[in-house]
CSV table of C-alpha atoms in Angstrom, one decimal:
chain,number,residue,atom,x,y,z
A,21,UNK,CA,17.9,49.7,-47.8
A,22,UNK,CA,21.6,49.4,-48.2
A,23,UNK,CA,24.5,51.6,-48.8
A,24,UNK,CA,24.4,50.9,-52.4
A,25,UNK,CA,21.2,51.6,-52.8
A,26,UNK,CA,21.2,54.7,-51.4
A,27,UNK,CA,23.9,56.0,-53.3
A,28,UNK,CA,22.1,55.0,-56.4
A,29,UNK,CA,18.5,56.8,-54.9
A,30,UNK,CA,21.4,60.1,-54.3
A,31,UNK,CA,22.4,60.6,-57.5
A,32,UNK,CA,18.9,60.6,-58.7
A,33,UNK,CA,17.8,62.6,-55.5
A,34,UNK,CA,20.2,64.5,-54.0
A,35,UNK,CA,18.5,65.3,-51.1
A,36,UNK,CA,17.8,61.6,-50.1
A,37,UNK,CA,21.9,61.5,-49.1
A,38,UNK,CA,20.6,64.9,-46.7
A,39,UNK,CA,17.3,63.5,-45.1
A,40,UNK,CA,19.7,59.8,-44.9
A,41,UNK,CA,22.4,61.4,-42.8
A,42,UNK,CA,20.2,63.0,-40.6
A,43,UNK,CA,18.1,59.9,-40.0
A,44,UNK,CA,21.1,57.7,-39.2
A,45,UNK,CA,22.6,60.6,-37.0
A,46,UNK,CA,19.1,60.7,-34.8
A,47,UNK,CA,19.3,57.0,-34.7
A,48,UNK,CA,22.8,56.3,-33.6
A,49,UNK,CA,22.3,59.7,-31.3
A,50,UNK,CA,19.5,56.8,-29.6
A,51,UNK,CA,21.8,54.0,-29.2
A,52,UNK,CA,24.2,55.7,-27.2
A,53,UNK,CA,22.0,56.9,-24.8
A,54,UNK,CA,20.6,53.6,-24.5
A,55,UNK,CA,24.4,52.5,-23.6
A,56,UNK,CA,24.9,54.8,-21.6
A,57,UNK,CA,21.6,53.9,-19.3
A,58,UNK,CA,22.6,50.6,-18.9
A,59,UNK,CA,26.0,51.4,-18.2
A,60,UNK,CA,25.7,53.3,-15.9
A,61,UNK,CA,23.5,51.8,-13.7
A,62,UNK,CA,24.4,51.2,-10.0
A,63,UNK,CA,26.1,47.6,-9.1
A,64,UNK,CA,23.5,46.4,-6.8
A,65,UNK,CA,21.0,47.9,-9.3
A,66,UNK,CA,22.4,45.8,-12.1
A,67,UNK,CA,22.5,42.8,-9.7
A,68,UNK,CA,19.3,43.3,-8.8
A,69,UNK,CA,17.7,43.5,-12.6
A,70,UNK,CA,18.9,40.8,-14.1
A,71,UNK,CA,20.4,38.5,-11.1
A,72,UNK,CA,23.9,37.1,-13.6
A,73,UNK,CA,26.6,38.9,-15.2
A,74,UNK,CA,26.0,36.7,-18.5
A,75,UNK,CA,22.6,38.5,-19.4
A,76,UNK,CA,24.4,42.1,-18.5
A,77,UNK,CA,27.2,41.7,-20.6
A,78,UNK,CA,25.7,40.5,-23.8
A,79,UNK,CA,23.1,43.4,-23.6
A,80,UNK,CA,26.1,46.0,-23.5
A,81,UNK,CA,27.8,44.6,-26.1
A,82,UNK,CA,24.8,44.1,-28.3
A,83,UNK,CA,24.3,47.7,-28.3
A,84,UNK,CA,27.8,48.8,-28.5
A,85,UNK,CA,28.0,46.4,-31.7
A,86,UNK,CA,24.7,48.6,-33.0
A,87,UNK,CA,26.3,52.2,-32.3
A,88,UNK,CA,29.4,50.5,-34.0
A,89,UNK,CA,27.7,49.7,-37.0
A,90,UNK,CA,26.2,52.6,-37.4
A,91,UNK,CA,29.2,54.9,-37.1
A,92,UNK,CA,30.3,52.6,-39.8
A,93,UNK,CA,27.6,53.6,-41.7
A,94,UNK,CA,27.6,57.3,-41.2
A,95,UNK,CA,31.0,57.2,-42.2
A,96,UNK,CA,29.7,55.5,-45.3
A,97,UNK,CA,27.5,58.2,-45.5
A,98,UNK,CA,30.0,61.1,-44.8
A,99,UNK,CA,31.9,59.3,-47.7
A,100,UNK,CA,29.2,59.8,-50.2
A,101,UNK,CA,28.1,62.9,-49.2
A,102,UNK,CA,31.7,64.0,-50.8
A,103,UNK,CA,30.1,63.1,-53.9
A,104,UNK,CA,27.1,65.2,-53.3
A,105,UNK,CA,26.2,68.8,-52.5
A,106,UNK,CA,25.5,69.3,-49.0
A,107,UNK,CA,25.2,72.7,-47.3
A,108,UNK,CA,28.6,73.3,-45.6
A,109,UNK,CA,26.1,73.9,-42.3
A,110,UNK,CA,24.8,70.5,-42.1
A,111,UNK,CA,27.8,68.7,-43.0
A,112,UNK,CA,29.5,70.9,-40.0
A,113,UNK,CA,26.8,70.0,-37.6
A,114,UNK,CA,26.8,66.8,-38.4
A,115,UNK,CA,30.7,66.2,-38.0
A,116,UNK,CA,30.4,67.8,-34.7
A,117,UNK,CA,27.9,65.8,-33.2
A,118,UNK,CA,29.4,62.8,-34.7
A,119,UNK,CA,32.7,63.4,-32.6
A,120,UNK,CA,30.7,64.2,-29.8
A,121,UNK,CA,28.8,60.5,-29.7
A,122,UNK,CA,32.1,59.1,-30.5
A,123,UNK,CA,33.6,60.1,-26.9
A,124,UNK,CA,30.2,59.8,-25.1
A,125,UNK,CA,30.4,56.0,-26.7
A,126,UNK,CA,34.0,55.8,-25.7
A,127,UNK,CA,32.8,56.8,-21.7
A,128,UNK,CA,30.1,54.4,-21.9
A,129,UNK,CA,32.2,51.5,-23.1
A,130,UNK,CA,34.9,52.4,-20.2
A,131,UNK,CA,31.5,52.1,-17.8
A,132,UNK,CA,30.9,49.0,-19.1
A,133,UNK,CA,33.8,47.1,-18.9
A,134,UNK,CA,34.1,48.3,-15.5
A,135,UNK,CA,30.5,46.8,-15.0
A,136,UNK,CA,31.3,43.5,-16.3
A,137,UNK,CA,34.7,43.3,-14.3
A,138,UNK,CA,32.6,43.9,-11.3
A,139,UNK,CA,29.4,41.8,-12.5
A,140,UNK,CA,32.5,39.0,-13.0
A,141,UNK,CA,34.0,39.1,-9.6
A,142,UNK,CA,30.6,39.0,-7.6
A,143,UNK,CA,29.8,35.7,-10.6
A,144,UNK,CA,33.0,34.3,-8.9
A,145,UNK,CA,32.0,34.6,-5.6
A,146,UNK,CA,28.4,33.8,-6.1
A,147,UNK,CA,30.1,30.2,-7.5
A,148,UNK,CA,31.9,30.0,-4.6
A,149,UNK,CA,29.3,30.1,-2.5
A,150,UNK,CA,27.3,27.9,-4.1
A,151,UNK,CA,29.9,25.1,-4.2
A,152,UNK,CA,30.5,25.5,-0.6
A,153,UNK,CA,26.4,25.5,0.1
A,154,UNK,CA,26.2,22.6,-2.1
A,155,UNK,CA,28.9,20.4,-0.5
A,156,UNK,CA,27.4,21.5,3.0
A,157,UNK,CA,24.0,20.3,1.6
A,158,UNK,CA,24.5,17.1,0.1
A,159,UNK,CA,27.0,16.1,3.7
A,160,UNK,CA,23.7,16.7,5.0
A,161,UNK,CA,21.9,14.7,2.9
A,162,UNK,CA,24.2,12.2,3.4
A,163,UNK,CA,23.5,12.2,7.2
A,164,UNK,CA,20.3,12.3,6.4
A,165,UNK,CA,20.2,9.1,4.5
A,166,UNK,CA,21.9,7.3,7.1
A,167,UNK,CA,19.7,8.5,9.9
A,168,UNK,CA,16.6,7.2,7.6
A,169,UNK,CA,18.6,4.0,7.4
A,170,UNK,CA,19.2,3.3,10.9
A,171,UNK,CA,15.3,4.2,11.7
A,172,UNK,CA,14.1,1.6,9.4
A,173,UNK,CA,16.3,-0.6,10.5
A,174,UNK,CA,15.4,0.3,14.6
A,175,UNK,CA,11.8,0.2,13.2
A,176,UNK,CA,12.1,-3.3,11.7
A,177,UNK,CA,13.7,-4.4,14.7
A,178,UNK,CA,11.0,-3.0,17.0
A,179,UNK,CA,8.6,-4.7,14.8
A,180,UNK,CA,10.3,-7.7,15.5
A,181,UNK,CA,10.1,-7.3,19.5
A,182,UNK,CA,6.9,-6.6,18.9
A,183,UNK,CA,5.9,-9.5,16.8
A,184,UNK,CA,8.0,-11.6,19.4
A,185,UNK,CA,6.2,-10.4,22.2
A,186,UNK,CA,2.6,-11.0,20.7
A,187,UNK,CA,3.7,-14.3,20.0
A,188,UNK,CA,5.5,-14.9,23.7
A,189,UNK,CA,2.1,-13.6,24.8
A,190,UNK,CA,0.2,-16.3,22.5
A,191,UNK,CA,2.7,-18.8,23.9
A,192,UNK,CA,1.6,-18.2,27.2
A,193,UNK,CA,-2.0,-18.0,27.2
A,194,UNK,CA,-2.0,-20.9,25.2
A,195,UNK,CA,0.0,-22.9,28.0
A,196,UNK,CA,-1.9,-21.5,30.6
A,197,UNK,CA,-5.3,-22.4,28.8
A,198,UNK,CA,-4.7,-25.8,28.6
A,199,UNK,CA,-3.0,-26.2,32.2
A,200,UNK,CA,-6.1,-25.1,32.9
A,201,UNK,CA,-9.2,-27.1,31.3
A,202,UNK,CA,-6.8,-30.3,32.4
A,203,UNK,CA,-6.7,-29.1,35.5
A,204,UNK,CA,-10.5,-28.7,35.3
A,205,UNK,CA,-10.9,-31.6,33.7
A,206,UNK,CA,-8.7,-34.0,35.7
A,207,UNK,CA,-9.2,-32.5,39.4
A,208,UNK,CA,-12.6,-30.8,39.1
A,209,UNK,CA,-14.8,-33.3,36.5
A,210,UNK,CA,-15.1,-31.2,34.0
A,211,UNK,CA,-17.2,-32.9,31.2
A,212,UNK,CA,-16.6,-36.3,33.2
A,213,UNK,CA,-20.4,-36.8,33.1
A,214,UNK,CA,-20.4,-37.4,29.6
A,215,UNK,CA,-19.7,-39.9,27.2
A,216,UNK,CA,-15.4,-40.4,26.9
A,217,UNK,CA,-15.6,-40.4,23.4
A,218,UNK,CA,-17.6,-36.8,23.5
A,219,UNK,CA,-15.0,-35.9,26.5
A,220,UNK,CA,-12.5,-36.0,23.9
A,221,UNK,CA,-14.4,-34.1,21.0
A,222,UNK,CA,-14.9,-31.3,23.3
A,223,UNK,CA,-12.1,-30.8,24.9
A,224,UNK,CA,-10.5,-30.5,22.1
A,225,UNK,CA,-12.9,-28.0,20.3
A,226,UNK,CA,-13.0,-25.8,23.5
A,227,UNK,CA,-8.8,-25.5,22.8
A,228,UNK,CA,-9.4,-25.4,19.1
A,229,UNK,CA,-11.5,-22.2,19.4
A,230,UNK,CA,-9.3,-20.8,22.5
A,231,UNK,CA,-6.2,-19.1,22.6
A,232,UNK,CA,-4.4,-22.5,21.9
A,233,UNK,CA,-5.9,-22.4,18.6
A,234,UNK,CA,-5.3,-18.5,18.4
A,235,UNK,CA,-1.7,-19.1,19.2
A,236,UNK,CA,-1.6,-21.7,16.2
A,237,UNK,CA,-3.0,-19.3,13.7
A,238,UNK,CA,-0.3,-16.9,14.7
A,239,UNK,CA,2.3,-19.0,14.7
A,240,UNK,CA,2.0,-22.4,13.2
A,241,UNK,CA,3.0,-24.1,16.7
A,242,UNK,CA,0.8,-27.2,17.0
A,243,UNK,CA,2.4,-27.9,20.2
A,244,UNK,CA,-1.2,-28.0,22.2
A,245,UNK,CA,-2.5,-31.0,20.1
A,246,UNK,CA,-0.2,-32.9,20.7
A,247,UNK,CA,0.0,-32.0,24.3
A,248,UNK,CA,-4.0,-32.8,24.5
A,249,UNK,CA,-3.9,-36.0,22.5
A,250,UNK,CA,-1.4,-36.8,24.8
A,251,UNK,CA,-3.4,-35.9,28.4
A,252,UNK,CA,-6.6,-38.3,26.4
A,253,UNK,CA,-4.5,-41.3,25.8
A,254,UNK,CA,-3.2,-41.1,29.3
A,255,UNK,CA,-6.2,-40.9,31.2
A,256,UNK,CA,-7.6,-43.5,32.8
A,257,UNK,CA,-10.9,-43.0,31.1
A,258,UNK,CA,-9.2,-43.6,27.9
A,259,UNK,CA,-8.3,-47.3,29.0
A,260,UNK,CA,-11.7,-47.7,30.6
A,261,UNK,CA,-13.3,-47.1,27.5
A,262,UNK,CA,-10.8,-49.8,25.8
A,263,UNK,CA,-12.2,-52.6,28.4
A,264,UNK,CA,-15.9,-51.4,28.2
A,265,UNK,CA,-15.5,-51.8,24.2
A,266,UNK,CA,-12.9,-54.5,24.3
A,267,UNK,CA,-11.8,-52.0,22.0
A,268,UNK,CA,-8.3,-54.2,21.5
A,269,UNK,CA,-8.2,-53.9,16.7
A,270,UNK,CA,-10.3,-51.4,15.0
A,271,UNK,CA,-13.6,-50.7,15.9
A,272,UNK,CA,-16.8,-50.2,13.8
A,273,UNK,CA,-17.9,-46.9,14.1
A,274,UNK,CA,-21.8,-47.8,15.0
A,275,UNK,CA,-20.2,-49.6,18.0
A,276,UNK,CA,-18.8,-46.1,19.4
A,277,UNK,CA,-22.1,-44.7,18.6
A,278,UNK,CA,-24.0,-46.5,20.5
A,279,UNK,CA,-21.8,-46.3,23.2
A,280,UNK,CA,-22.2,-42.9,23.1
A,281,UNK,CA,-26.1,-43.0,23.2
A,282,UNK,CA,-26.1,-45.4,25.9
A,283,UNK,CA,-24.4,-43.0,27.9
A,284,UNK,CA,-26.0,-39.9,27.0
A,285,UNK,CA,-30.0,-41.9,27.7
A,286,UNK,CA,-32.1,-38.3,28.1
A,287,UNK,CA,-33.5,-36.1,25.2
A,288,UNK,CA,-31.9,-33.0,26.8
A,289,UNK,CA,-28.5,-34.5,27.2
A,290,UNK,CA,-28.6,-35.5,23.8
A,291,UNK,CA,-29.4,-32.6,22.6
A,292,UNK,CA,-27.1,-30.5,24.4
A,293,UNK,CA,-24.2,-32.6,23.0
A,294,UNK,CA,-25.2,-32.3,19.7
A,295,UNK,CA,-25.6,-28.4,19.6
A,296,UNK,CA,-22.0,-27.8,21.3
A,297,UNK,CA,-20.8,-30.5,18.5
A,298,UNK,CA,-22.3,-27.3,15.8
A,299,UNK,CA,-25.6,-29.0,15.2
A,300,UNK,CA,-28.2,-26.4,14.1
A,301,UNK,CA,-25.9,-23.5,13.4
A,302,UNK,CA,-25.4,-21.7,9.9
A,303,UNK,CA,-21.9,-22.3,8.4
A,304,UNK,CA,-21.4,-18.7,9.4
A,305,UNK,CA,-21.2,-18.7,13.0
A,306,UNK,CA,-19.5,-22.2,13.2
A,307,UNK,CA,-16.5,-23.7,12.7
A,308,UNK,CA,-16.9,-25.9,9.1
A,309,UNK,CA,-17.7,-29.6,10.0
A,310,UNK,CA,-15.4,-32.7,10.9
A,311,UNK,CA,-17.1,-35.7,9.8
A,312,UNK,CA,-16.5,-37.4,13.2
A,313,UNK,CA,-18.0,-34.9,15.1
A,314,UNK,CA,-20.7,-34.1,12.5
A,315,UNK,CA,-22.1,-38.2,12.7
A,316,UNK,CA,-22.0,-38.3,16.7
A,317,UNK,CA,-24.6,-34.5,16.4
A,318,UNK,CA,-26.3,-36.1,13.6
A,319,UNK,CA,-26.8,-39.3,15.3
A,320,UNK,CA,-27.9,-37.5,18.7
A,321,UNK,CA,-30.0,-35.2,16.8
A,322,UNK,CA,-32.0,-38.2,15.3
A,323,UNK,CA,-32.3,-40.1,18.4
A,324,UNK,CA,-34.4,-36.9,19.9
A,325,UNK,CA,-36.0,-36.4,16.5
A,326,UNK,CA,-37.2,-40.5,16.5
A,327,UNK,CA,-36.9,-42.0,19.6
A,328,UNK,CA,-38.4,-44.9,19.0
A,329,UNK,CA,-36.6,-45.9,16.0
A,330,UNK,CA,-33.3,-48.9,15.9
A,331,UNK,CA,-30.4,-47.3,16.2
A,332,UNK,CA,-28.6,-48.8,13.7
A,333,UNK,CA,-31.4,-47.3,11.3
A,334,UNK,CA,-30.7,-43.5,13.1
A,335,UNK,CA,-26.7,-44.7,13.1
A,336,UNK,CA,-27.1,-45.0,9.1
A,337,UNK,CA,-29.0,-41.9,8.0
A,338,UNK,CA,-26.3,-40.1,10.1
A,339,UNK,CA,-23.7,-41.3,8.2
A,340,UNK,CA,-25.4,-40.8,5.2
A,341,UNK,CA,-26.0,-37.2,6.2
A,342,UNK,CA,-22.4,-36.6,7.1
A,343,UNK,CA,-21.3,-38.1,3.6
A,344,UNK,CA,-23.5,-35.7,2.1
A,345,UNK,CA,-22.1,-32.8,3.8
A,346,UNK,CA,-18.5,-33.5,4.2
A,347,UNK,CA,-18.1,-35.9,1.6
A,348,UNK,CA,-16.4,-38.3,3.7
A,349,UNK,CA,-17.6,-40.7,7.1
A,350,UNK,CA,-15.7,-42.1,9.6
A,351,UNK,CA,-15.0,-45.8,9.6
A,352,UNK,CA,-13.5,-48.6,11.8
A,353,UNK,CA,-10.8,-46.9,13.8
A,354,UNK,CA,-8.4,-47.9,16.5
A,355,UNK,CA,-8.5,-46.2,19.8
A,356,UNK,CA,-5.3,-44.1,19.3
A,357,UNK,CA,-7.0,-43.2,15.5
A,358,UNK,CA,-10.3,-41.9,17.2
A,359,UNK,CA,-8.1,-39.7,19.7
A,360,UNK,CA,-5.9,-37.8,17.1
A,361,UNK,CA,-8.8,-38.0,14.6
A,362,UNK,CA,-11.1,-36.4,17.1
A,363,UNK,CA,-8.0,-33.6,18.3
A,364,UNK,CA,-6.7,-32.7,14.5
A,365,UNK,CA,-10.3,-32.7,13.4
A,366,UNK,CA,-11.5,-29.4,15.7
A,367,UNK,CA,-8.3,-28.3,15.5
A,368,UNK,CA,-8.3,-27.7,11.4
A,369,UNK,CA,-12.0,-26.7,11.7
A,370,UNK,CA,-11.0,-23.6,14.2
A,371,UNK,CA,-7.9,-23.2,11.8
A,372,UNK,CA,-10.1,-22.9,8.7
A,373,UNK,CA,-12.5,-20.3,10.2
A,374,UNK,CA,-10.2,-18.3,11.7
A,375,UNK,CA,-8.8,-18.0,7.8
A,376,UNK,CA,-12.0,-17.0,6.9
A,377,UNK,CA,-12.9,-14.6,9.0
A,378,UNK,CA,-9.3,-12.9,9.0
A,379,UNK,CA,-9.8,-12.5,4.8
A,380,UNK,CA,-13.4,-11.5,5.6
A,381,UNK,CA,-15.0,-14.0,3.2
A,382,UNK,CA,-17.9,-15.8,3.6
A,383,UNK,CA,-17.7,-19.9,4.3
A,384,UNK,CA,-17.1,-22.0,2.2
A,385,UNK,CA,-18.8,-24.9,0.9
A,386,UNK,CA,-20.5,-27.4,2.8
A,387,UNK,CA,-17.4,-28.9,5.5
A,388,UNK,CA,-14.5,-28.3,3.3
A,389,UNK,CA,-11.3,-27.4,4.7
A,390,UNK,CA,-9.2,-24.5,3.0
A,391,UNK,CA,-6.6,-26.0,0.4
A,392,UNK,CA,-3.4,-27.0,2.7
A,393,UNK,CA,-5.4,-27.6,5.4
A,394,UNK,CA,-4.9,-31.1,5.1
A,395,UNK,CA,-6.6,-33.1,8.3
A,396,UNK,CA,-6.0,-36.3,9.6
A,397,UNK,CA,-5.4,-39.6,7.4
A,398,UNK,CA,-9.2,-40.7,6.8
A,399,UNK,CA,-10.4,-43.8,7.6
A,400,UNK,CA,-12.2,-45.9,4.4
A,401,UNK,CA,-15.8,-46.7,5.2
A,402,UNK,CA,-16.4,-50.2,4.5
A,403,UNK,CA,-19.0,-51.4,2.3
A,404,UNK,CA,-22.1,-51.5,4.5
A,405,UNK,CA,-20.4,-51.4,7.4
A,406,UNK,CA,-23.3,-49.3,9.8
A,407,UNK,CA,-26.1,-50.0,7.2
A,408,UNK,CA,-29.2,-51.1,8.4
């Protein structure tokens, strides 16, 4: 209800104007003391309460706006009540107690700007503080940083020594591996008992699957091939071979077949031969199949299957088993072309399932090479050259 209206209601009720003036004096009677609690409240107390001088000071002047306005009002009142009849006791009661909350307001106003001054100066140096705790912290974050940046860059380059020293390791082993089987092979016969053209198959499959062929997968270094096709065409078997042959142009592959069946006469032998060339393996626990390697196993493996069959009948169905599979067969070749044939051959076999096995998948199709794995240059197959 407003001022108006009450004057309006008073002249109709007189006694409104009494109850009105009471009412308002009980209510701004309130407010001070409310002001004058949080006025006069300790400085750590304060602090402590609402934790920022911001907060404080709007709550004191908030409620010394409210015992403003409603001095305002009683003096409204007091106005009006000039206008009315009042009994001289509670107009003198009231004017009393009205000068009374005017200096108890005055006190607690004094309290509170004392409070805020106070509230203020510990603001300040709370600011302080945290400016100099915040410059402190972000020089630490700065060292921080550039600790985590030399660690990742010490980590990288231990990384590095370490993938250095694996592959120095690799290196090695690989070196010493072949220094070895030559030195077997060469010194001690190792193999020499067999065929030359299944000397050279196996030596290099027993590199391709050692840590030569480790070392490659690692690194890429194809040194070793190179290094064994290199110990097979010196070798004086190699030349022997050449004379026994009169391998001078290219050579039909049957020819090199028999040869090799020739010198391997007994079942066993032949059998042997064509079991460490991969013959009767699953694809899983082999490397995939060369086609040269596949057709001298396939053609042993006949032999012991039919041995009293023509070769060049058993020479045939083991090309045509080897086309089947690896959808290629070997040719007329040149001596050099058998020797890096035979060497790249194993060697992208051991490649290929050391992919595998390091993705986890299962083979591949029937004596395929991965995609990049790209083998020697293949020799065409003449038109019925082998047939029967």
């Amino acid at each position: 209800m407003s001022v108006m209206d009450l004057r309006v209601l008073a002249e109709r009720i007189p006694l409104v104007a009494d109850r009105a003036l009471v009412e308002i004096v009980n209510s701004t009677e309130t407010a001070g003391h409310l002001a004058d609690h949080r006025a006069g409240e300790g400085f750590f107390r304060r602090l402590w309460s609402k934790g920022t001088g911001a907060d404080r000071k709007r709550e004191v002047q908030g409620t010394q706006a409210l015992a403003r306005a409603q001095r305002l009002t009683v003096d409204l009142v007091r106005d009006l009540g000039e206008h009315l009849s009042f009994t001289s006791l509670n107009v003198a009661l009231v004017s009393t107690r009205l000068d009374e909350l005017a200096r108890e307001t005055e006190d607690s106003g004094r309290l509170a700007r004392q409070s805020l001054g106070e509230v203020s100066e510990l603001a300040s140096v709370v600011a302080s503080f945290m400016d100099i705790t915040t410059r402190r912290l972000d020089a630490v974050e700065q060292r921080l940083d550039t600790h985590a940046a030399l660690l990742d860059v010490h980590a990288a380059a231990l990384l590095e020594l370490e993938r250095r020293q694996v592959h120095s390791e690799l290196w090695q082993n690989s070196r010493d591996t072949v220094d070895a089987l030559m030195r077997k092979w060469r010194t001690y016969g190792a193999y020499r008992s067999l065929p030359w053209p299944v000397q050279a198959l196996l030596l290099a499959r027993q590199l391709a699957a050692g840590k030569p062929g480790e070392h490659e997968a690692a690194t890429g270094d194809r040194e070793w091939r190179e290094r064994l096709t290199g110990e097979l065409l010196a070798d004086p078997g190699y030349t022997d071979l050449r004379e026994a042959l009169e391998w001078r142009e290219r050579l039909p592959l049957a020819a090199l077949l028999s040869h090799v069946l020739s010198g391997l006469p007994g079942a066993d032998e032949r059998l042997m031969v064509a079991e460490l060339l991969g013959a009767g393996l699953p694809p899983g626990l082999r490397p995939p199949h060369g086609p040269l390697a596949l057709v001298t196993a396939r053609t042993l493996e006949l032999a012991v299957l039919r041995p009293q069959e023509q070769q060049k009948h058993l020479i045939h169905q083991a090309r045509q088993d080897t086309f089947a599979e690896c959808l290629t067969r070997p040719g007329p070749m040149t001596a050099q072309e058998f020797v890096r044939w035979a060497v790249e051959e194993q060697a992208d076999a051991a490649r290929a399932a050391r992919g595998r096995a390091g993705r986890g998948l299962a083979p591949g199709g029937r004596g395929a090479l991965p995609d990049g794995d790209a083998g020697p240059a293949r020799v065409p197959d003449p038109v019925g050259e082998g047939s029967a």
